[in-house]
Tab-separated table of C-alpha atoms in Angstrom:
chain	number	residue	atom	x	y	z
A	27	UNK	CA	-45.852	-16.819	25.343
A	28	UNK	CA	-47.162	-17.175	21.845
A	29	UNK	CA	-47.271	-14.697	18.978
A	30	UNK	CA	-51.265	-14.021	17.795
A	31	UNK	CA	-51.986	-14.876	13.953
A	32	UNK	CA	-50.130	-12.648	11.993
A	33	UNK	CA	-51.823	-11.108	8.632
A	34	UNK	CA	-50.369	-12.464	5.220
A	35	UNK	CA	-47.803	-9.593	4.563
A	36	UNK	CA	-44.970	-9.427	2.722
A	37	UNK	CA	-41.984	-7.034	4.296
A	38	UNK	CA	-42.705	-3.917	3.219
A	39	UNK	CA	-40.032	-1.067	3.591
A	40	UNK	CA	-42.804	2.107	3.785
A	41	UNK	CA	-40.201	4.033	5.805
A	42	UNK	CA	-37.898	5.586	3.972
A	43	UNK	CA	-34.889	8.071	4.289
A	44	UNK	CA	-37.065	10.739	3.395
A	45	UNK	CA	-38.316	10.270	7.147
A	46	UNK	CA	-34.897	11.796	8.007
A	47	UNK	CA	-34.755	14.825	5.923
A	48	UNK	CA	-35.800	16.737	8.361
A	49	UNK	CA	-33.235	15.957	10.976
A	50	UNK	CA	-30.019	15.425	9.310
A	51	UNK	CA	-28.230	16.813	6.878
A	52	UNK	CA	-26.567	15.510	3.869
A	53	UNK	CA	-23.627	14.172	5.672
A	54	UNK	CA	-25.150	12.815	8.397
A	55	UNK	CA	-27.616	9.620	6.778
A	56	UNK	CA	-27.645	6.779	9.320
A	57	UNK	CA	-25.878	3.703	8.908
A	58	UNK	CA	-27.520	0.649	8.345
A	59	UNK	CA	-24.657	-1.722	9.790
A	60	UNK	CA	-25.074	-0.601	13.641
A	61	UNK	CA	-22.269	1.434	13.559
A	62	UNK	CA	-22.127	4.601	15.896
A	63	UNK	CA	-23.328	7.435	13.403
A	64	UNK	CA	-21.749	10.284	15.542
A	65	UNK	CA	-18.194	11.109	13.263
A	66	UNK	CA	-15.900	14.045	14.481
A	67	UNK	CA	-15.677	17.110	12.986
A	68	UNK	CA	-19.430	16.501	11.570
A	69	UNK	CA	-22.859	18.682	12.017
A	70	UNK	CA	-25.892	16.810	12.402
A	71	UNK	CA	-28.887	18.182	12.971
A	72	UNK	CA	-32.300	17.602	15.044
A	73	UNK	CA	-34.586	18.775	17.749
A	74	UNK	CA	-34.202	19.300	21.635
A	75	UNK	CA	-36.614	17.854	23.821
A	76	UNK	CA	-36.433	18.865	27.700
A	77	UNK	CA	-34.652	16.705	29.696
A	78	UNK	CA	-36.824	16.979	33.492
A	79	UNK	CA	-34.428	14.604	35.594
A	80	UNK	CA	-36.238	15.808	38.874
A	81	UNK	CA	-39.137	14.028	37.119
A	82	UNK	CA	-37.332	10.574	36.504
A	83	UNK	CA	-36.635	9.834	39.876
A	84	UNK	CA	-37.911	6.124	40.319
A	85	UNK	CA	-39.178	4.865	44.076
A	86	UNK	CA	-35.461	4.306	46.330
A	87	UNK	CA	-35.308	0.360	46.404
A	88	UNK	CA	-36.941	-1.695	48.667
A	89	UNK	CA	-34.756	-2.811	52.006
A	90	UNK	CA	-35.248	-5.921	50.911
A	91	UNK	CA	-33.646	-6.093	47.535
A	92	UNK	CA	-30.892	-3.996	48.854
A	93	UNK	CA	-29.782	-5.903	51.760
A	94	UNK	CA	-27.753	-7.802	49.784
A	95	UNK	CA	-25.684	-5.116	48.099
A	96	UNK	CA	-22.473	-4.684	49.166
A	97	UNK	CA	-21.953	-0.880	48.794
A	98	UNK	CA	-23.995	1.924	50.429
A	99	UNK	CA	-23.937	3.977	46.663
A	100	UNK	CA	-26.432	0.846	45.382
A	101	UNK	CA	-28.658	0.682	48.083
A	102	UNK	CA	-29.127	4.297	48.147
A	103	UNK	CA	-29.691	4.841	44.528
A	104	UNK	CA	-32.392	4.438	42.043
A	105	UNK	CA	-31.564	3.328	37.994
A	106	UNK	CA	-33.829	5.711	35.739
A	107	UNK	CA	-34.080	6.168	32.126
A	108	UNK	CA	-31.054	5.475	30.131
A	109	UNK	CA	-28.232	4.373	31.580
A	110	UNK	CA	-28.810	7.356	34.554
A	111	UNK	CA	-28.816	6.629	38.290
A	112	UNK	CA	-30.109	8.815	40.807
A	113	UNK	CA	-28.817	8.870	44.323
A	114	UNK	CA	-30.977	10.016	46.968
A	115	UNK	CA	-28.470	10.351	49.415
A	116	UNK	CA	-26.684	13.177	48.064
A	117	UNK	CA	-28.688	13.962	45.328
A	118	UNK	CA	-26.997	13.680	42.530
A	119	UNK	CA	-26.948	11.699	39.370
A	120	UNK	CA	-24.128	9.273	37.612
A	121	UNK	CA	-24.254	8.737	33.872
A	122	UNK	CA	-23.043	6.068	31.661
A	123	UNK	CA	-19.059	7.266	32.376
A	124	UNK	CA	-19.559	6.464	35.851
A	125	UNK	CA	-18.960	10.639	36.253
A	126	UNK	CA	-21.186	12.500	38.572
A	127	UNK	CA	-23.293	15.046	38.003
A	128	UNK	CA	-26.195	17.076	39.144
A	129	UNK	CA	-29.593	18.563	37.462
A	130	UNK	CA	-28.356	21.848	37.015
A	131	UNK	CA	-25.431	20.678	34.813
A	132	UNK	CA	-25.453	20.609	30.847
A	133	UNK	CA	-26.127	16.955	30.382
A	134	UNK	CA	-27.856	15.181	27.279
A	135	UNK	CA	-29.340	11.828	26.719
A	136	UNK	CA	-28.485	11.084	23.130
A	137	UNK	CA	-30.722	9.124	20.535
A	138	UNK	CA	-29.813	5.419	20.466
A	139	UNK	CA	-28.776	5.032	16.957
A	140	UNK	CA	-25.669	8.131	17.863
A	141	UNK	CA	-24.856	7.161	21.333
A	142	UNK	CA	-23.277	3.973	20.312
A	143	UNK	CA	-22.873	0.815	21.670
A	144	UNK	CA	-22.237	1.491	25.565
A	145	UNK	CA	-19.740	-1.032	25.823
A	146	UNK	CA	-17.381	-0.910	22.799
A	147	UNK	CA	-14.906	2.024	21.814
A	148	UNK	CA	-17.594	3.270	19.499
A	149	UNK	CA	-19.764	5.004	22.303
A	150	UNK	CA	-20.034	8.263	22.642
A	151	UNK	CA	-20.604	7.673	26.335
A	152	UNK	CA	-18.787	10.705	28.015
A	153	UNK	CA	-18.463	12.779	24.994
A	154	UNK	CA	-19.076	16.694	24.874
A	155	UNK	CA	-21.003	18.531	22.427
A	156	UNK	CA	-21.217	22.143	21.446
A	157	UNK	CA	-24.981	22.559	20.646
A	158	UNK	CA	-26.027	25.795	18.419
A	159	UNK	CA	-29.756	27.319	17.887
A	160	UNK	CA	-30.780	27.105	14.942
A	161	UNK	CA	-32.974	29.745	14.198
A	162	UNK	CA	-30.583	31.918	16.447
A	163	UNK	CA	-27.195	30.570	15.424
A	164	UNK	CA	-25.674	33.468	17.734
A	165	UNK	CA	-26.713	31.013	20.782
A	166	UNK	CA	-24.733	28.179	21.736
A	167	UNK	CA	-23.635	25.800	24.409
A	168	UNK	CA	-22.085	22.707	25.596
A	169	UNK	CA	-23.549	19.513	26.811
A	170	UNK	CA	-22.153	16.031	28.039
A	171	UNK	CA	-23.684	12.784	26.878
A	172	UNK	CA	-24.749	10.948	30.067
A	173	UNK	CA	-27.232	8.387	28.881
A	174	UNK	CA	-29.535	7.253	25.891
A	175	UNK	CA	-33.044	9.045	24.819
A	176	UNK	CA	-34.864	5.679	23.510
A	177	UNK	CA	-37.727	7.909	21.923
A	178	UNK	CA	-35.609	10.426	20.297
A	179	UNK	CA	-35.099	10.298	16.348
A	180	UNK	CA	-32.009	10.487	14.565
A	181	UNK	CA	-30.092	13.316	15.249
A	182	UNK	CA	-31.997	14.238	18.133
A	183	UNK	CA	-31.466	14.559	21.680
A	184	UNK	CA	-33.147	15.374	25.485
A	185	UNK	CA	-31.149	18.667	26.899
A	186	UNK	CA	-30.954	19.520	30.550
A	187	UNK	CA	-32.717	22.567	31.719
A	188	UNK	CA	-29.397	24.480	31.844
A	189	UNK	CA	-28.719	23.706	28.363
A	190	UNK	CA	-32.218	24.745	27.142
A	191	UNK	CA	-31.712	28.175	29.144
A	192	UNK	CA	-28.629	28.752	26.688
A	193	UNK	CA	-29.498	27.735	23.761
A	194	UNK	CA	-33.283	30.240	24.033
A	195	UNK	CA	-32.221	32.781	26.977
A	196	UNK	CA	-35.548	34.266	25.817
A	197	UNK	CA	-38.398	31.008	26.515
A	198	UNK	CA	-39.088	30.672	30.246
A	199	UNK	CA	-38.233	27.072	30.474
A	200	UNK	CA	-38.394	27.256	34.050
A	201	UNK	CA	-42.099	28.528	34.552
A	202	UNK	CA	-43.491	25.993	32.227
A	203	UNK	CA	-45.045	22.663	33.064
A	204	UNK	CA	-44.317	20.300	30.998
A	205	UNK	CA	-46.056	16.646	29.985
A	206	UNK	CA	-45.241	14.085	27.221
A	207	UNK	CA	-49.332	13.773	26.919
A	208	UNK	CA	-49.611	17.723	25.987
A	209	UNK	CA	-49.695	18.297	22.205
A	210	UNK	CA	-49.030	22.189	23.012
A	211	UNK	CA	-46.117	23.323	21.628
A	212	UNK	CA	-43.630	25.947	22.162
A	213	UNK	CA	-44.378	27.531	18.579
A	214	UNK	CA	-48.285	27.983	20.000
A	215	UNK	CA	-47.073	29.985	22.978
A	216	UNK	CA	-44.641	32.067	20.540
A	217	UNK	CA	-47.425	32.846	18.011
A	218	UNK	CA	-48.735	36.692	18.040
A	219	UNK	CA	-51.902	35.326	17.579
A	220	UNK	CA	-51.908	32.508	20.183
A	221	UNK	CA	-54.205	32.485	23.157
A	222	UNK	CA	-51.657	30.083	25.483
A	223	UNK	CA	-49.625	31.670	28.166
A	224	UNK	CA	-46.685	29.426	29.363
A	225	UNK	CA	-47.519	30.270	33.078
A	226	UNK	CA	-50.909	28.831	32.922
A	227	UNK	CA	-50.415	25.817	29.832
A	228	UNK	CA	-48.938	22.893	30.084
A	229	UNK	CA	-46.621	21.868	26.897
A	230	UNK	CA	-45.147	19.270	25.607
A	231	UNK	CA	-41.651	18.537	26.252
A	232	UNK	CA	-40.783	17.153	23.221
A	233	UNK	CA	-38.883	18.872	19.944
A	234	UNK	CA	-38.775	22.561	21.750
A	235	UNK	CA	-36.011	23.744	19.444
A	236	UNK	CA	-34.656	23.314	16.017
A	237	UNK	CA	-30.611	22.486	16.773
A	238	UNK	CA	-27.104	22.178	15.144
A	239	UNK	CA	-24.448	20.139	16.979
A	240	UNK	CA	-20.910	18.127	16.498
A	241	UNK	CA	-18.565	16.417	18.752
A	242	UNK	CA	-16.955	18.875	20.985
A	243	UNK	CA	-13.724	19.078	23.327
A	244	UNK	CA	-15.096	19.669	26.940
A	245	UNK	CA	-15.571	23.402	27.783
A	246	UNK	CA	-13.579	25.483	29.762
A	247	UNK	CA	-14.326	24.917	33.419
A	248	UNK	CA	-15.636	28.348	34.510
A	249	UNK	CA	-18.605	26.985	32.727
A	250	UNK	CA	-19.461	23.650	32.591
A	251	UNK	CA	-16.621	21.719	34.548
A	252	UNK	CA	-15.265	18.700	32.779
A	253	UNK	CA	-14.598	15.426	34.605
A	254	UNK	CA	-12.680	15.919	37.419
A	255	UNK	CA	-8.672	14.720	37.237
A	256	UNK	CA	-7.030	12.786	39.997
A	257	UNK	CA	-3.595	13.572	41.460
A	258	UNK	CA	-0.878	10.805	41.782
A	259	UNK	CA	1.987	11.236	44.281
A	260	UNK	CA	5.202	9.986	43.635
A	261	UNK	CA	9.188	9.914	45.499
A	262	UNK	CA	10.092	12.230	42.885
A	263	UNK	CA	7.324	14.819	42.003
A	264	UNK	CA	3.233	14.866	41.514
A	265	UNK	CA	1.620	13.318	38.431
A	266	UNK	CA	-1.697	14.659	37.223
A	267	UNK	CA	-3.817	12.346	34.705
A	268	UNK	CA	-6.994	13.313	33.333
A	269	UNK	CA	-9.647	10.903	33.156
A	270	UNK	CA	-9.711	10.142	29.749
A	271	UNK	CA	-12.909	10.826	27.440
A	272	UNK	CA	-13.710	7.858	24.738
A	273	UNK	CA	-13.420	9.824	21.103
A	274	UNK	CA	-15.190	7.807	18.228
A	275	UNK	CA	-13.164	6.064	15.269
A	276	UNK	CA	-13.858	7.502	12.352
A	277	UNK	CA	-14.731	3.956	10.987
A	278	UNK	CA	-15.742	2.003	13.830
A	279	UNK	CA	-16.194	-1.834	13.942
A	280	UNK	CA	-19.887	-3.074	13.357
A	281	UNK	CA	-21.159	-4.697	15.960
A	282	UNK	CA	-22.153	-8.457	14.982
A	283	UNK	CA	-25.241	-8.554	12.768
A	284	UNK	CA	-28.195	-10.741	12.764
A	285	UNK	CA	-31.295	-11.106	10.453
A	286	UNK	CA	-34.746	-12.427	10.445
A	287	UNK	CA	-38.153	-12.211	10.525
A	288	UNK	CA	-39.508	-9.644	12.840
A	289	UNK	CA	-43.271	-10.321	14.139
A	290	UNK	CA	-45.678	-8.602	16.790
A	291	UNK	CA	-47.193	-9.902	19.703
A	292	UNK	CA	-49.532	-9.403	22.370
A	293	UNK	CA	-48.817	-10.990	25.642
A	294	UNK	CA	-47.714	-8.466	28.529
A	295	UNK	CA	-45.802	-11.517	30.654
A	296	UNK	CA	-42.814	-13.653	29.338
A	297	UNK	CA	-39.832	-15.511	30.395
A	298	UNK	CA	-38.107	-12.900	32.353
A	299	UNK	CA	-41.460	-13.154	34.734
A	300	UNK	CA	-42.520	-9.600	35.280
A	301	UNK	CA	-45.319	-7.770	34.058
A	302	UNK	CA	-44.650	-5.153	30.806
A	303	UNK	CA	-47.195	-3.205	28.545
A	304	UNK	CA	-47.733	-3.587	24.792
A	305	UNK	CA	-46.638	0.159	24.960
A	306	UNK	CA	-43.155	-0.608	26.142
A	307	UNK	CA	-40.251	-0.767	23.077
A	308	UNK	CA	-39.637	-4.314	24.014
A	309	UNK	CA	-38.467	-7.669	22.401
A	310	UNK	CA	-39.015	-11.387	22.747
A	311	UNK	CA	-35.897	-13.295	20.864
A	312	UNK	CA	-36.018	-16.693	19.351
A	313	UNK	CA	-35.308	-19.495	21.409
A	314	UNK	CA	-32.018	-20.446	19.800
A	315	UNK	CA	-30.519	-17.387	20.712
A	316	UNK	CA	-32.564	-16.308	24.267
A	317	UNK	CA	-32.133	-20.012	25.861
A	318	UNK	CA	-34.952	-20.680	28.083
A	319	UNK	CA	-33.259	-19.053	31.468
A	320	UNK	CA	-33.102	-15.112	31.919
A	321	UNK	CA	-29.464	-14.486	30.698
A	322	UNK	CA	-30.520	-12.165	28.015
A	323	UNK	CA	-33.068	-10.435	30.243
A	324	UNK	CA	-33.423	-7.155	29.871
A	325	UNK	CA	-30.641	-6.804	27.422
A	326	UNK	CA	-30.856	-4.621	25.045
A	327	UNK	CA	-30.392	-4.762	20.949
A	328	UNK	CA	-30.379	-2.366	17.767
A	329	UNK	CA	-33.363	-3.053	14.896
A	330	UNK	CA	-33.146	-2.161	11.488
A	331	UNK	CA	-35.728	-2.669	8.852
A	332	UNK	CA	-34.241	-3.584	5.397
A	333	UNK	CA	-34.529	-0.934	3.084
A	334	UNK	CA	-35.229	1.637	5.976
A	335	UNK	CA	-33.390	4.189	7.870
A	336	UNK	CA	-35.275	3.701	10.911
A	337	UNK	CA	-33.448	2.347	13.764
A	338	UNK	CA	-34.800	1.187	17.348
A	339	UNK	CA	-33.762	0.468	20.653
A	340	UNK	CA	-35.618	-2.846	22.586
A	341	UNK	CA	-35.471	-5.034	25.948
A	342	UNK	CA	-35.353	-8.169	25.785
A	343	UNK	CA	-38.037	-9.263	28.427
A	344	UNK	CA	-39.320	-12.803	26.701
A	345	UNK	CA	-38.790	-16.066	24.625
A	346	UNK	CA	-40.131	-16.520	21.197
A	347	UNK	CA	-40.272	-20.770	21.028
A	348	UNK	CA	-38.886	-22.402	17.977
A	349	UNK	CA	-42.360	-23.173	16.975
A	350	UNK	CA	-42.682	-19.410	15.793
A	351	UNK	CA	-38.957	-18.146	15.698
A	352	UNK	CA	-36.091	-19.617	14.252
A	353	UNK	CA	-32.551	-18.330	14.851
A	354	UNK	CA	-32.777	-14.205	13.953
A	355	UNK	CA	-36.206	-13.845	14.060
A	356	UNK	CA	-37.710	-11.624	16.473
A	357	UNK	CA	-41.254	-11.091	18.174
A	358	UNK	CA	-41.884	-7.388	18.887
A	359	UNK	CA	-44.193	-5.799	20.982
A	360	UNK	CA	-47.156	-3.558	19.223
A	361	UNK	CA	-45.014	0.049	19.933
A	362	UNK	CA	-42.259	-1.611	18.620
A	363	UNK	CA	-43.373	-2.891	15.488
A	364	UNK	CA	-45.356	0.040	14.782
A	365	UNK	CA	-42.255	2.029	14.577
A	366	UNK	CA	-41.077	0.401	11.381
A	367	UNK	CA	-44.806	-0.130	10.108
A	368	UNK	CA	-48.323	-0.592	10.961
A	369	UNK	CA	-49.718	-3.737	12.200
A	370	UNK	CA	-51.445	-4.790	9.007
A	371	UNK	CA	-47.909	-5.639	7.393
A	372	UNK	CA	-47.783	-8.563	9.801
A	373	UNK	CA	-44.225	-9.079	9.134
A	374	UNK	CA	-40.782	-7.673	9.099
A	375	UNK	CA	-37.253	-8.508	7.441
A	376	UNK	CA	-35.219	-7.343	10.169
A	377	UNK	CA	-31.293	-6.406	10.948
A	378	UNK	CA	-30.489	-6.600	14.881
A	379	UNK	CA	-27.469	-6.356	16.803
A	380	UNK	CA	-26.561	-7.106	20.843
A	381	UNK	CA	-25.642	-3.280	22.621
């Protein structure tokens, strides 16, 4: 792996937090330390994109990279998108709380930068939250956060069918076919004057309506059922303990920062030896901090630009050699750069943190 001759750039911070303005509100800017942004008692808000988990379903895994696991649940489920597992044997899904659920139940993937780190107290893993239309602030409804949205922007989110149906009672969701490659959008097939009829147009998925939301305590369980509790027995009498839901600190710990140079790349094979595409948010760390084994493959870590508000999510899949990188620097593939700044700038000053 080697990065391709970068153009003479200075970092240039051309994304600014103007580029949030129109999903958060004054209370709500993004950190720039890694720190979960999702406070109680706080109302961000952002767009709903549909969340089509009968259409994440990867291929079950191969009998031969199962027969090693130890546990029927593994080798009869498939990882998808965001920290979501699909079982085929039941089917059913488990989120990043280890909870089940299934695709007709209010579930959200969350943008990275407000779902937290998934393995510190400051995730919002598990959490509920009471979701309100905006342009209809009469309609509301809960969701649980189950997994991570990498595309989504700040203060935005992926809602299950279920939730949609709540939040717009009116929009068929369940007629229309949807595809991230359709630039269609539910405001075209809402227009008096539009020619597109939802039964015969495919749409795009993405930003379908214009939402409020905040942390939430589950709802009651007529609805939505919260996670279920398990019953104790003692000599003396029963003890009932609910499994406990991770609420975020008010000031939560930063995770530990790095900086550096942040480059892009071209190569669509590296150290962790399988194929990717320059399309995929991915990340090649210096050599000082990747090693040369596959430790840090497929890890994943937080980017900030300095002097922007824009925050992404990467895999590690490859080694940047200390002939390119030193320690903190980072080689990024072409999606990734591009969604701090075009290719021309060449480089990047960079803040990045392990998840």
């Amino acid at each position: 792996m080697a990065p391709i001759p970068r153009l003479a750039a200075k970092p240039l911070s051309i994304i600014t937090g103007a580029l949030f303005t129109a999903f958060s509100a004054p209370s709500s800017t993004p950190p720039t330390n890694g720190a979960n942004a999702t406070l109680p008692d706080t109302q961000y808000i952002g767009s709903a994109s549909f969340l089509n988990l009968t259409l994440l379903h990867t291929p079950p895994l191969s009998s031969s990279s199962s027969s090693n696991s130890s546990s029927s649940s593994s080798s009869s489920s498939s990882p998808i998108s965001s920290l979501v597992y699909y079982h085929s044997n039941n089917n059913t899904y488990t989120g990043c709380n280890q909870m089940p659920f299934s695709s007709t139940d209010n579930v959200v993937l969350m943008n990275p930068l407000q779902f937290g780190n998934a393995s510190s107290s400051n995730s919002t893993c598990g959490n509920w939250i009471q979701v309100q239309n905006r342009q209809n602030t009469d309609l509301s409804t809960y969701a649980q956060i189950v997994g991570i949205c990498d595309d989504c922007e700040y203060g935005s989110m992926d809602l299950s069918l279920g939730a949609l149906n709540d939040l717009a009672p009116d929009l068929d969701f369940e007629d229309m076919t949807f595809s991230n490659s359709s630039d269609i959008t539910i405001s075209d097939l809402t227009d008096s004057d539009s020619t597109y009829s939802s039964s015969t147009t495919t749409i795009s998925s993405d930003n379908l309506l214009d939402i409020t939301w905040s942390l939430s305590d589950a709802p009651e369980p007529r609805n939505n059922p919260a996670p279920t509790s398990t019953t104790t027995s003692t000599t003396t009498s029963p003890t009932t303990t609910a499994t406990p839901t991770p609420t975020p600190s008010s000031t939560p710990p930063p995770a530990e920062q790095f900086s550096g140079r942040g480059t892009w790349y071209s190569d669509t094979h590296g150290q962790c030896e399988h194929n990717y595409s320059q399309s995929d948010l991915i990340v090649a760390v210096n050599q000082d901090q990747m090693g040369t084994g596959k430790d840090m493959c497929g890890k994943k870590i937080l980017m900030t630009m300095k002097g922007s508000n824009v925050q992404v999510i990467a895999t590690v899949v490859d080694m940047c050699p200390k002939a390119y990188c030193k320690f903190g620097d980072l080689d990024l593939s072409q999606a990734a750069f591009k969604k701090f700044a075009g290719l021309g700038v060449g480089e990047l000053t960079l803040q990045w943190s392990w998840l």
